[in-house]
Amino acid sequence: MLCCGFCCGNMSKRDYKVATTDGIELEPLGGEKSDKEKDKEKQTNGVTFGGESSGGRQTRTGVAVCSQRRALLVAGIVLGSLLLTAIIIAYAGPQNENNTQPFNPIATNGEPFPWLEKTLPSSARPMRYMVTIHPNLTTLDVKGQVTIDLYIEKETNFIVLHIQDLNVTEKALVTPGPKGYALKIVKVLEFPPRQQLYIEVKEKLKKKSNYTLNLRWYSKLNPEPEGFYVDQYESFNGRERLLAATVFRPNGARRAFPCFDEPHIRAPFRVSVFRDRFHIGLSNSIVHTTEDVGFYMGTGLLRDDFIETPPLPADAVAWVVSDFQRESLQPSAAYIPTTMAPATAGSGKKPSQLSNYSQMKSKNPPVRNITALTHSLNVNLTPFQNVSTTTTTVLPLIINGNGKPSNLTSLSQSTSSSIKRAPSYTFYAPRDLLQRSSFILHTSRDVLEYLQNWLDISYPLTKVDFVALPSLDRNMISSLGLVTLKTSFLTDPNSITSEQNQYSALRIAEAMVRQFFGGITSRKVLKDVWLWEGLIQYLGIHALAPLQNSWPLREMYLLKMATAALDIDAIQGWDSIMNGTRHDGNNEEFFVQKTAAIFSMLHTAIGEDRFRGCLGTFLKLNRFRTAEPTDLWTICTKKANGSKNIKDMMTLWTHQPGFPLLTVTKLGNSISISQRPFKPAEFLAIHDDSYDGNNYNKTTVNATDMPSTVAPTQASKHKNVPHLKWIFPVTYVTDINNVSETLWMQNVDVTFNVPENVKWIKVNAIQNGYYRVVYNDDNWAGLIEELSINPRRFSSEDRLGLLSDAFTLCHANLLPCEITMNMIQYLPSETHYGPMALAVRHLEKWRRILKYSECFLMLSEFIKMKISTVMEKVGWIDEGDVATRLMRPEVLLSSVLWEDIDSITKAKNMLNQYLYYNGSGISPNLREVVYTGSILSGEYIYWQHCWERFVTLQRTSETFVERMQLLRALGRTKDAWLQNRLLSHVTMLPTEEVVQVLKAIAGTPTGGAMACRFLQAKWFELEKRLGPGTISFAKVISAITQYGATKFDYDELKSLVHRFGRGQGMSVLNMTLSSVASNVEWVARSQTALYKWVESNLHSHR
């Protein structure tokens, strides 16, 4: 303990110069004082300071003394400094999210990572990959090696590529030529956040030179379907079996092997796969040789060497190791099996695949052992150190020393106009699933051979393989030559609905389209996924339609894509395709639907021959290369011979939000057509405090009057951007000319004459255009009269289009609801699936929105009356042609949902017969009708049966559609206790099932408030499970609130949006908010008119 000196009685103040405090010496301030000054300090007003007081306390000297003025000055300076610092921080700091600190990445070993960009440098490009993979299905270990032939574009001393979750053990960078040697590698760094691997060498890599990069690594098979993963299935004898397969999402190849994993980089691949004698190996191309490589861990090993592929993006490579059985199908009789393909067009030689591969092998054999290579060159190979196991990849364009695409070695065929070769088709799956292969094999063969001839492009490989994977998280992944599909996709045709069967065929057709658009030519950047996905979906229907003449595929396209996109684009106001799509390619389905609709319009604009000619030329010019949307638009403009600027047309449609509303006015024989952006009528009800939810005395907008304000939607942020008029073809028919005429809308309105005796004109013939049409009252009257007298005067597509325009314009308050009601009176005469399905689905939306309105009971009586007539025609037996079997469940389910007593009784009796009287099984097409009708009968036993059935089906993955049907039926009960019981299980279900339940419950009169209370009570639980701000959480909220129709509903949703906070799901909620605002406005403006119309027409039409 230190003595401070104050407590020492024999120590004078003059005996020390400093006092001590915690061992720190402080020099006294102000020096020694005179004795006179000390005497003055000893007494002041009877209080002793300094010296020795009567209390025995030592006098403490050396304390700094400051005047009041100086203290204030010091305090002012300190406060001023703090204020100045705060101002500097406020104004000199980051003003927005873009002003960030310098990016200083740190590698896994703690060193600075030298490469700062997200994308790879362009100094080195891969010319060829040689990938060797050895998966061990016992230990789940993977050993791999990749040899990458590099071409150096710019002089550099480093290479950056992608890697993720791989442990690199050896590496070498070798100079070209027979005397090549391994360069000294001075630095190897890994940066996991961007999945980048940096390799620096001592010598400079010379420009326009070739080098070879060799890497060896080990990893584990991923338990999830990402990268190279392990899956399991139950064999026919009940034993669990394992398999290994690749599942690459965009930029996902880096999880399986080191590569240049960016979409614009394509290169040929030579893949070799080690396997035991009881397994088979599959890849994009066929096996060239299989070699016996001895024993490993007591098991005899084989190595399959696959023929070199055409240039592919890294994430398009695939391989599978399994013990599956197979079923094969040869090409149709018109083709020769492509066992030996000619060389690339223009090469002048036609060696076979095997001889060509052998030549390449002798010239440049793949390096299989880096250690042996470097030992032969007398180079020491240092182990790879300080690299973590996490990384990501991106891919570059393959270019040879001449700066041109690398020559394909074996697999491309001549693209002559007369295509005589076609691939074989093989299906690999467990033995018990092989019986379901016929549908897939025959559909794929028919579609691919059709596409070959339609595009005049030969398929570049000799085979197409299909492999069933039990745990795949998507229905299908299509890589060139190898298509993987989910095992549950292989459903028994007798256990699925007609609609499911057609959608399965469409998915197969789309997989074949991807072999061309994605395999032969692929996108340059992920941002352009919208183009490829939209084109693939459109061509899938276009290719399947001529092969299945009895299927209403064109109507299905209009229902699921064109009108679906138009409906949500009209109310929710989505952004333009170019602004709304994401750079990672994960886009909302809306953008794909809209793109498909725009391709339909392009098809109409340039005609069938030019359209397929454009697509064929696009593939030929970009054969095994990447392309951009502008490349296709340029080709289309040239094919149109300059008469139409297709490039300007498509640029407007993809860069400008929304779509046009055409106003068509017929006065005598004069027709005028004008365009303007579609905008709903102004939303007033959500701002009117006097609105009581029952009546609203605002005047409905006239059919040809346009609103002056924009709805509060996502696209409102573009309201100050001037809209350019769209360029597009307009087709029309009249009552005296059923052959469509075409004219072009550009910068000016169009006026033309028709014969005097024309009663009506129908614009957008066959519904190829992405726009809405509103007519003057006389023309609407003519169209409605023709529908009621002779509906077949219009094509089924045109009837669907008229109904779609009438419902959407009415909901946007741009068309009096009386016109829509007059139009649907023809429905008892409708015999086609598309128009009927569209009408009953819109009426179901009305049922949900109007369930609390004054007009609901009378409207329901009118709807039931109209539907009952159709029910008598279609009946309750699942028979007839495809269109009838599709239409029947739409009509019957609508009747049940509108609570027609006879329909509910019939549905209940069917389930009762099946359960208790050994009746025949319920047809898949009628399952949802029977389940829903039985539950709406109010008898508990049927609800309990459906719940038990759902619990049973939860254990299988092949019954997804029936599970969704059961959940919707269970939620539609009118019993609040049963609804609450169902809600108690909701939080344990997958997100998609949660949405189905909540949407069904919220659509009932008793369930809306209950679903909202449930959401409030379970908010934190749902948020924790689904993630704060996520799209999944937003979809759950939207499922409950999207059919709100009162100002209270709107305000309640606004409070939920505020509570939701930020995140990707906010865009979903903002669009839901726009939908609810539209519902509120429509009910406010239309319910009185609906009531009056139904009241005056209900009894006169009985």
XYZ file of C-alpha atoms in Angstrom, residues 325-950:
626
model
C -33.207 -50.068 -64.033
C -33.993 -48.614 -67.442
C -36.603 -48.503 -70.194
C -35.639 -47.258 -73.669
C -37.398 -45.876 -76.720
C -35.872 -45.473 -80.162
C -36.703 -42.526 -82.428
C -39.781 -42.789 -84.617
C -39.613 -44.681 -87.898
C -38.958 -41.510 -89.905
C -35.535 -41.070 -88.279
C -32.250 -42.901 -88.064
C -30.969 -43.377 -84.510
C -28.117 -40.940 -83.907
C -25.457 -43.383 -82.797
C -22.750 -41.683 -84.825
C -23.156 -37.985 -85.477
C -21.472 -35.952 -88.214
C -18.886 -33.362 -87.307
C -19.657 -29.728 -86.785
C -21.123 -27.886 -89.747
C -18.454 -26.393 -91.918
C -15.646 -28.666 -90.738
C -15.490 -30.535 -94.040
C -14.992 -33.857 -92.208
C -17.505 -36.346 -90.895
C -15.655 -38.627 -88.496
C -17.665 -40.563 -85.990
C -17.952 -39.580 -82.376
C -15.667 -42.352 -81.235
C -12.899 -41.758 -83.732
C -13.074 -38.025 -83.165
C -12.871 -38.533 -79.429
C -9.953 -40.925 -79.896
C -8.085 -38.327 -81.920
C -8.553 -35.769 -79.199
C -7.587 -38.262 -76.550
C -4.345 -39.094 -78.277
C -3.486 -35.449 -78.788
C -4.471 -34.153 -75.395
C -5.191 -36.933 -72.920
C -6.933 -35.939 -69.719
C -4.680 -35.594 -66.695
C -5.884 -37.995 -64.006
C -3.054 -37.741 -61.487
C -1.589 -34.343 -60.737
C 1.129 -35.800 -58.550
C 2.334 -38.097 -61.317
C 2.285 -35.201 -63.748
C 4.364 -32.919 -61.581
C 6.773 -35.731 -60.653
C 7.330 -36.425 -64.329
C 8.180 -32.754 -64.725
C 10.428 -32.851 -61.657
C 8.235 -30.320 -59.868
C 7.323 -30.483 -56.208
C 3.583 -30.137 -55.630
C 2.778 -28.285 -52.428
C -0.410 -29.200 -50.609
C -3.199 -26.671 -50.631
C -3.429 -24.868 -47.320
C -5.433 -22.241 -45.525
C -8.556 -22.670 -47.599
C -11.985 -23.080 -46.085
C -14.618 -25.380 -47.483
C -17.075 -22.767 -48.665
C -17.170 -21.052 -52.062
C -19.431 -19.954 -54.978
C -19.010 -20.049 -58.775
C -19.729 -18.166 -62.019
C -19.022 -19.033 -65.692
C -17.326 -17.343 -68.800
C -17.545 -17.713 -72.605
C -15.417 -20.298 -74.365
C -13.053 -18.804 -76.861
C -10.032 -20.299 -78.568
C -6.780 -18.723 -79.589
C -8.375 -17.095 -82.619
C -10.925 -15.323 -80.487
C -13.724 -17.506 -81.898
C -15.901 -20.185 -80.305
C -14.063 -23.430 -79.711
C -14.649 -26.229 -82.201
C -17.045 -28.939 -80.963
C -15.413 -32.240 -81.179
C -18.029 -34.825 -81.686
C -21.578 -34.244 -80.871
C -23.094 -31.635 -83.114
C -25.041 -32.545 -86.177
C -25.306 -30.744 -89.438
C -28.171 -28.278 -89.342
C -29.373 -29.010 -92.849
C -32.984 -28.478 -93.785
C -33.576 -32.220 -94.129
C -33.071 -33.692 -90.662
C -32.844 -37.468 -90.757
C -31.385 -38.296 -87.361
C -32.924 -38.207 -83.909
C -31.765 -39.317 -80.462
C -32.840 -42.307 -78.430
C -34.721 -41.889 -75.148
C -34.027 -43.806 -71.936
C -35.798 -43.672 -68.594
C -33.930 -44.672 -65.401
C -35.811 -45.391 -62.184
C -36.405 -48.071 -59.544
C -37.919 -51.188 -61.071
C -41.418 -50.584 -59.706
C -41.597 -47.170 -61.435
C -40.522 -48.290 -64.906
C -44.111 -49.048 -65.871
C -44.839 -45.310 -65.726
C -42.105 -44.420 -68.200
C -44.107 -44.814 -71.396
C -45.930 -41.481 -71.107
C -42.696 -39.558 -70.531
C -40.712 -41.310 -73.253
C -43.342 -41.010 -75.967
C -44.270 -37.417 -75.129
C -40.638 -36.301 -75.120
C -39.908 -38.084 -78.390
C -42.925 -36.555 -80.132
C -42.136 -33.034 -78.928
C -38.393 -33.129 -79.622
C -38.835 -34.501 -83.128
C -41.502 -31.887 -83.813
C -39.164 -29.126 -82.605
C -36.311 -30.412 -84.771
C -38.395 -29.999 -87.892
C -40.231 -26.857 -86.827
C -36.993 -25.035 -85.962
C -34.932 -26.769 -88.654
C -32.322 -27.506 -85.999
C -30.989 -30.998 -85.390
C -30.633 -32.179 -81.823
C -26.891 -32.140 -81.045
C -26.588 -35.289 -78.924
C -27.282 -38.964 -79.465
C -29.587 -39.501 -76.513
C -31.901 -37.964 -73.941
C -31.899 -39.630 -70.521
C -34.540 -39.226 -67.828
C -33.655 -40.040 -64.203
C -36.152 -40.178 -61.311
C -34.814 -38.625 -58.074
C -36.893 -39.123 -54.904
C -35.870 -35.941 -53.046
C -35.716 -33.472 -55.909
C -37.338 -30.189 -54.855
C -38.614 -29.349 -58.340
C -40.692 -31.342 -60.794
C -38.007 -31.361 -63.468
C -34.495 -30.077 -64.248
C -33.533 -30.189 -67.906
C -29.840 -30.229 -68.846
C -28.673 -30.996 -72.352
C -28.920 -34.767 -72.724
C -29.939 -35.474 -69.118
C -33.276 -34.624 -67.493
C -33.838 -35.284 -63.802
C -37.369 -35.376 -62.450
C -39.026 -35.815 -59.112
C -40.225 -39.318 -58.377
C -43.635 -37.991 -57.323
C -43.999 -36.596 -60.846
C -44.401 -40.202 -62.004
C -47.983 -40.546 -60.869
C -50.361 -43.211 -62.055
C -52.468 -41.685 -64.881
C -55.574 -43.198 -63.300
C -54.952 -41.398 -60.002
C -54.643 -37.818 -61.276
C -57.054 -35.322 -62.764
C -57.284 -34.581 -66.471
C -55.829 -31.161 -65.789
C -52.867 -32.706 -63.950
C -52.272 -35.061 -66.838
C -52.116 -32.189 -69.324
C -49.837 -30.161 -67.103
C -47.511 -33.148 -66.789
C -47.322 -33.314 -70.583
C -46.620 -29.576 -70.693
C -43.760 -29.914 -68.221
C -42.238 -32.653 -70.402
C -42.685 -30.497 -73.506
C -40.978 -27.587 -71.760
C -38.073 -29.861 -70.796
C -37.613 -30.666 -74.485
C -37.765 -26.989 -75.426
C -34.991 -26.379 -72.865
C -32.790 -28.794 -74.779
C -32.728 -26.136 -77.504
C -33.280 -22.865 -75.631
C -30.924 -23.391 -72.731
C -28.929 -26.304 -74.122
C -27.910 -25.153 -77.611
C -28.176 -21.448 -76.744
C -28.320 -20.014 -73.249
C -28.666 -16.658 -71.529
C -25.667 -14.391 -71.116
C -26.688 -13.123 -67.664
C -29.089 -14.427 -65.033
C -31.088 -11.205 -65.343
C -32.374 -12.505 -68.707
C -34.026 -15.609 -67.242
C -37.435 -14.006 -67.934
C -36.856 -14.272 -71.702
C -35.902 -17.936 -71.672
C -38.601 -19.008 -69.214
C -41.352 -17.115 -71.044
C -40.285 -18.471 -74.430
C -39.997 -22.008 -73.067
C -43.510 -21.916 -71.595
C -44.995 -20.483 -74.784
C -43.211 -22.960 -77.068
C -44.115 -25.844 -74.761
C -47.799 -25.276 -75.509
C -47.120 -24.437 -79.153
C -45.188 -27.686 -79.679
C -47.638 -29.900 -77.802
C -50.824 -28.488 -79.359
C -50.458 -30.109 -82.827
C -49.591 -33.418 -81.176
C -52.700 -33.410 -78.950
C -55.497 -32.012 -81.094
C -58.238 -32.963 -78.632
C -56.682 -31.056 -75.726
C -57.787 -27.438 -75.253
C -54.180 -26.312 -74.806
C -54.733 -22.881 -76.294
C -57.508 -22.246 -73.784
C -55.293 -23.485 -70.980
C -52.583 -21.053 -72.076
C -55.047 -18.159 -71.977
C -56.356 -19.195 -68.552
C -53.037 -19.856 -66.854
C -50.789 -17.294 -68.524
C -52.220 -14.492 -70.676
C -55.405 -13.542 -68.820
C -53.832 -14.383 -65.451
C -51.026 -11.892 -66.134
C -53.460 -9.276 -67.456
C -55.672 -9.564 -64.379
C -52.967 -8.953 -61.809
C -51.189 -6.412 -64.007
C -54.440 -4.431 -64.220
C -55.025 -4.054 -60.488
C -51.701 -4.644 -58.776
C -49.668 -2.534 -61.198
C -46.466 -4.552 -61.552
C -43.228 -2.996 -62.729
C -41.874 -3.461 -66.252
C -40.155 -6.717 -67.114
C -36.708 -5.142 -67.268
C -37.093 -3.185 -64.029
C -39.046 -5.800 -62.096
C -36.976 -8.898 -62.786
C -34.115 -9.676 -60.437
C -30.443 -10.001 -61.262
C -30.261 -13.456 -59.683
C -33.044 -14.739 -61.959
C -35.448 -15.607 -59.129
C -38.477 -13.847 -60.546
C -42.174 -13.869 -59.778
C -44.274 -16.095 -62.041
C -46.033 -12.979 -63.358
C -43.003 -11.918 -65.404
C -42.804 -15.345 -67.039
C -46.524 -15.258 -67.846
C -46.294 -11.778 -69.327
C -43.253 -12.726 -71.403
C -45.103 -15.756 -72.793
C -48.029 -13.484 -73.724
C -45.672 -11.036 -75.444
C -44.188 -13.890 -77.496
C -47.703 -14.810 -78.565
C -48.120 -11.246 -79.798
C -44.747 -11.365 -81.574
C -45.840 -14.615 -83.216
C -48.913 -12.828 -84.569
C -46.900 -9.780 -85.626
C -44.505 -11.589 -87.953
C -46.476 -14.718 -88.822
C -45.865 -18.441 -88.338
C -43.121 -18.956 -90.954
C -41.097 -15.912 -89.942
C -41.527 -16.649 -86.238
C -40.081 -20.132 -86.460
C -37.487 -18.865 -88.922
C -36.387 -16.239 -86.385
C -36.074 -18.783 -83.602
C -34.201 -21.227 -85.834
C -31.800 -18.514 -87.005
C -31.322 -17.393 -83.403
C -30.229 -20.914 -82.458
C -27.950 -21.309 -85.474
C -26.186 -17.980 -85.027
C -25.696 -18.606 -81.289
C -25.050 -22.327 -81.466
C -23.434 -23.361 -78.168
C -22.984 -19.727 -77.238
C -24.837 -17.249 -75.058
C -27.225 -14.557 -76.241
C -29.233 -11.561 -75.081
C -32.841 -10.493 -75.759
C -31.666 -7.818 -78.211
C -30.035 -10.541 -80.328
C -33.441 -12.133 -80.881
C -35.215 -8.809 -81.472
C -32.617 -7.866 -84.117
C -33.125 -11.140 -85.973
C -36.902 -10.676 -85.902
C -36.579 -7.160 -87.295
C -34.471 -8.446 -90.198
C -36.872 -11.306 -90.878
C -39.723 -8.792 -91.033
C -37.872 -7.187 -93.980
C -37.871 -3.785 -92.348
C -41.624 -3.375 -92.734
C -42.034 -3.508 -88.984
C -39.523 -2.454 -86.356
C -39.843 -5.478 -84.110
C -36.865 -4.398 -82.010
C -38.584 -1.136 -81.025
C -41.834 -2.989 -80.403
C -40.278 -5.569 -78.079
C -38.130 -2.984 -76.306
C -41.240 -0.973 -75.442
C -43.107 -4.023 -74.194
C -40.239 -5.151 -71.963
C -39.116 -1.735 -70.662
C -42.487 -0.083 -70.055
C -44.798 -1.174 -67.215
C -48.433 -2.045 -67.698
C -50.310 -2.671 -70.919
C -52.629 -0.706 -73.229
C -56.378 -0.349 -72.991
C -57.899 -0.045 -76.443
C -61.014 2.082 -76.741
C -63.022 0.905 -79.746
C -65.854 3.133 -80.944
C -68.184 2.042 -83.725
C -70.283 4.827 -85.228
C -72.083 3.625 -88.324
C -69.466 2.113 -90.588
C -66.594 4.049 -88.996
C -64.344 2.311 -86.470
C -61.879 4.265 -84.352
C -59.317 2.609 -82.080
C -57.181 4.489 -79.579
C -54.792 3.296 -76.896
C -53.767 4.503 -73.488
C -52.233 2.812 -70.416
C -54.708 0.692 -68.486
C -55.542 2.326 -65.156
C -58.404 1.455 -62.816
C -60.852 4.143 -61.785
C -59.735 6.368 -58.939
C -59.852 4.766 -55.498
C -62.186 6.953 -53.456
C -63.886 4.577 -51.045
C -60.746 3.869 -49.018
C -60.446 7.596 -48.240
C -64.134 8.322 -47.571
C -64.871 8.258 -43.844
C -68.620 8.505 -44.526
C -68.573 5.219 -46.418
C -70.535 2.698 -44.349
C -69.839 -0.405 -46.413
C -73.397 -0.721 -47.718
C -73.907 2.091 -50.188
C -71.733 4.515 -52.069
C -73.213 7.193 -54.271
C -70.367 7.675 -56.692
C -71.108 7.541 -60.384
C -69.695 4.542 -62.225
C -67.280 5.432 -64.964
C -68.776 5.173 -68.433
C -67.506 2.426 -70.655
C -65.455 4.744 -72.815
C -64.484 7.328 -70.156
C -60.995 6.905 -68.805
C -60.018 7.630 -65.192
C -57.732 10.520 -64.463
C -55.884 9.164 -61.460
C -53.729 6.166 -60.822
C -54.471 3.510 -58.251
C -52.035 3.311 -55.346
C -50.115 0.376 -56.778
C -46.486 -0.534 -57.154
C -46.347 1.051 -60.610
C -47.514 4.389 -59.219
C -43.888 5.279 -58.720
C -43.689 5.514 -62.498
C -46.659 7.859 -62.902
C -44.415 10.826 -63.625
C -42.569 8.941 -66.364
C -44.211 9.724 -69.717
C -45.717 6.656 -71.348
C -44.814 5.966 -74.947
C -47.505 4.361 -77.045
C -46.995 0.662 -77.532
C -46.338 -0.807 -80.962
C -48.304 -3.976 -81.648
C -50.604 -5.673 -84.167
C -54.367 -5.502 -83.626
C -56.520 -8.278 -85.049
C -60.295 -8.114 -85.377
C -63.316 -9.926 -86.768
C -66.830 -8.697 -87.529
C -70.220 -10.325 -87.789
C -69.874 -10.559 -91.593
C -66.186 -11.533 -91.756
C -64.959 -14.356 -89.574
C -61.431 -14.171 -91.015
C -59.354 -11.901 -88.834
C -57.896 -8.693 -90.231
C -54.721 -7.125 -88.876
C -53.689 -3.508 -88.441
C -50.846 -1.896 -86.494
C -51.105 0.417 -83.531
C -48.182 2.810 -83.240
C -47.955 6.484 -82.342
C -51.351 7.547 -83.684
C -54.914 6.378 -83.269
C -56.459 4.315 -86.033
C -59.670 5.006 -87.908
C -61.028 2.856 -90.716
C -64.328 1.947 -92.358
C -66.235 -1.315 -92.486
C -69.265 -2.243 -94.576
C -72.497 -0.540 -93.618
C -74.196 -3.767 -92.540
C -71.607 -4.632 -89.877
C -73.370 -4.870 -86.511
C -70.372 -5.452 -84.270
C -66.605 -5.724 -84.255
C -64.552 -7.939 -81.964
C -60.955 -6.762 -81.461
C -58.070 -9.039 -80.374
C -59.219 -11.989 -82.439
C -58.076 -15.361 -81.062
C -56.668 -13.436 -78.056
C -53.104 -13.170 -79.282
C -52.646 -9.628 -77.932
C -51.624 -8.526 -74.466
C -54.177 -5.741 -74.005
C -57.744 -5.083 -72.903
C -60.532 -3.767 -75.099
C -63.473 -1.572 -74.137
C -66.248 -0.819 -76.656
C -68.970 1.759 -76.874
C -72.390 0.656 -75.585
C -73.883 -0.176 -79.003
C -71.030 -2.511 -79.880
C -71.254 -4.212 -76.468
C -74.953 -4.735 -77.103
C -74.230 -6.291 -80.500
C -71.640 -8.653 -79.061
C -73.909 -9.718 -76.193
C -76.817 -10.325 -78.546
C -74.650 -12.498 -80.806
C -73.432 -14.484 -77.807
C -76.978 -15.172 -76.639
C -78.180 -16.182 -80.123
C -75.196 -17.988 -81.587
C -72.204 -18.274 -79.255
C -70.370 -20.468 -81.755
C -70.136 -17.460 -84.032
C -67.098 -16.666 -81.895
C -64.171 -19.013 -81.376
C -63.754 -20.418 -77.876
C -60.702 -18.140 -77.471
C -62.764 -15.098 -78.434
C -65.550 -16.007 -76.011
C -62.958 -16.414 -73.289
C -61.481 -13.018 -74.226
C -64.844 -11.246 -74.141
C -65.638 -12.658 -70.717
C -62.170 -11.803 -69.422
C -62.394 -8.203 -70.648
C -65.896 -7.772 -69.218
C -65.028 -9.091 -65.740
C -61.709 -7.232 -65.421
C -63.039 -3.917 -66.778
C -65.998 -4.199 -64.436
C -63.751 -4.837 -61.432
C -61.615 -1.834 -62.429
C -64.812 0.268 -62.572
C -64.290 0.990 -66.257
C -67.397 -0.909 -67.354
C -70.899 -0.926 -65.828
C -71.571 -4.213 -64.087
C -74.847 -4.490 -66.017
C -72.889 -5.210 -69.214
C -70.976 -8.013 -67.504
C -74.173 -9.497 -66.087
C -75.873 -9.340 -69.480
C -72.935 -11.156 -71.035
C -72.841 -14.105 -68.623
C -76.473 -14.906 -69.347
C -75.297 -16.953 -72.335
C -73.301 -19.339 -70.089
C -75.920 -22.152 -70.112
C -75.105 -22.490 -73.819
C -71.327 -22.695 -73.291
C -69.773 -26.053 -74.140
C -66.044 -25.309 -74.016
C -63.734 -25.613 -71.054
C -61.859 -22.297 -71.331
C -64.729 -19.757 -71.344
C -66.685 -21.673 -68.699
C -63.682 -22.062 -66.393
C -62.842 -18.370 -66.672
C -66.423 -17.306 -65.922
C -66.913 -19.525 -62.856
C -63.504 -18.535 -61.443
C -64.360 -14.848 -61.706
C -67.740 -15.536 -60.140
C -65.977 -17.352 -57.297
C -63.929 -14.205 -56.742
C -67.196 -12.240 -56.612
C -68.546 -14.719 -54.060
C -65.615 -14.099 -51.740
C -65.700 -10.324 -52.135
C -69.484 -9.873 -51.906
C -70.182 -12.379 -49.123
C -71.170 -9.608 -46.671
C -72.923 -7.328 -49.185
C -76.621 -6.612 -49.549
C -76.863 -8.122 -53.021
C -75.180 -11.443 -52.153
C -78.244 -13.629 -51.532
C -80.052 -12.554 -54.686
C -76.867 -12.836 -56.758
C -76.225 -16.356 -55.468
C -79.713 -17.423 -56.528
C -79.110 -16.076 -60.015
C -75.717 -17.796 -60.339
C -77.073 -21.125 -59.096
C -79.878 -20.906 -61.615
C -77.453 -20.393 -64.505
C -75.044 -23.106 -63.380
C -77.780 -25.683 -62.791
C -78.578 -25.654 -66.509
C -74.964 -26.452 -67.340
C -74.873 -29.151 -64.633
C -77.731 -30.999 -66.267
C -75.680 -31.208 -69.455
C -72.342 -32.317 -68.003
C -73.740 -34.631 -65.286
C -71.883 -36.255 -62.397
C -70.246 -39.162 -64.249
C -66.626 -38.645 -65.263
C -66.922 -39.401 -68.953
C -66.789 -37.710 -72.358
C -64.005 -36.021 -74.299
C -61.082 -34.248 -72.694
C -62.711 -30.798 -72.813
C -65.872 -32.076 -71.113
C -63.883 -33.873 -68.415
C -62.030 -30.632 -67.759
C -65.163 -28.479 -67.685
C -67.265 -30.771 -65.465
C -65.343 -30.284 -62.184
C -65.225 -26.499 -62.742
C -69.018 -26.327 -63.047
C -69.811 -28.760 -60.230
C -67.389 -27.160 -57.794
C -68.830 -23.732 -58.543
C -72.335 -25.048 -57.864
C -71.220 -26.529 -54.540
C -69.408 -23.341 -53.473
C -72.497 -21.251 -54.232
C -74.252 -23.782 -51.945
C -76.707 -25.308 -54.344
C -78.619 -27.779 -52.149
C -79.006 -30.436 -54.840
C -75.285 -30.376 -55.643
C -74.289 -30.626 -51.993
C -76.665 -33.546 -51.489
C -75.322 -35.339 -54.566
C -71.717 -34.880 -53.431
C -72.523 -36.147 -49.933
C -74.284 -39.214 -51.305
C -71.313 -40.085 -53.514
C -68.933 -40.014 -50.558
C -71.422 -41.872 -48.404
C -71.774 -44.653 -50.990
C -67.998 -44.975 -51.223
C -67.465 -45.078 -47.443
C -70.303 -47.259 -46.227
C -71.797 -49.190 -49.155
C -68.699 -50.319 -51.077
C -69.458 -47.902 -53.845
C -67.104 -47.233 -56.715
C -64.061 -45.068 -56.075
C -64.326 -41.333 -56.533
C -62.888 -40.159 -59.821
C -59.833 -37.887 -59.430
C -61.641 -35.238 -61.495
C -64.500 -35.127 -58.967
C -62.600 -35.531 -55.700
C -62.564 -31.856 -54.707
C -66.251 -31.479 -55.603
C -67.193 -34.484 -53.460
C -64.993 -33.500 -50.523
C -66.227 -29.899 -50.512
C -69.903 -30.750 -50.973
C -69.825 -33.369 -48.210
C -68.233 -30.947 -45.753
C -70.666 -28.158 -46.656
C -73.511 -30.548 -45.820
C -72.576 -29.822 -42.200
C -72.226 -33.440 -41.085
C -69.195 -33.968 -38.887
C -68.400 -37.504 -40.100
C -67.450 -36.239 -43.565
C -65.161 -33.550 -42.208
C -63.477 -36.130 -39.988
C -63.030 -38.537 -42.908
C -61.379 -35.834 -45.005
C -59.066 -34.922 -42.139
C -58.035 -38.540 -41.597
C -57.493 -38.931 -45.322
C -55.241 -35.863 -45.322
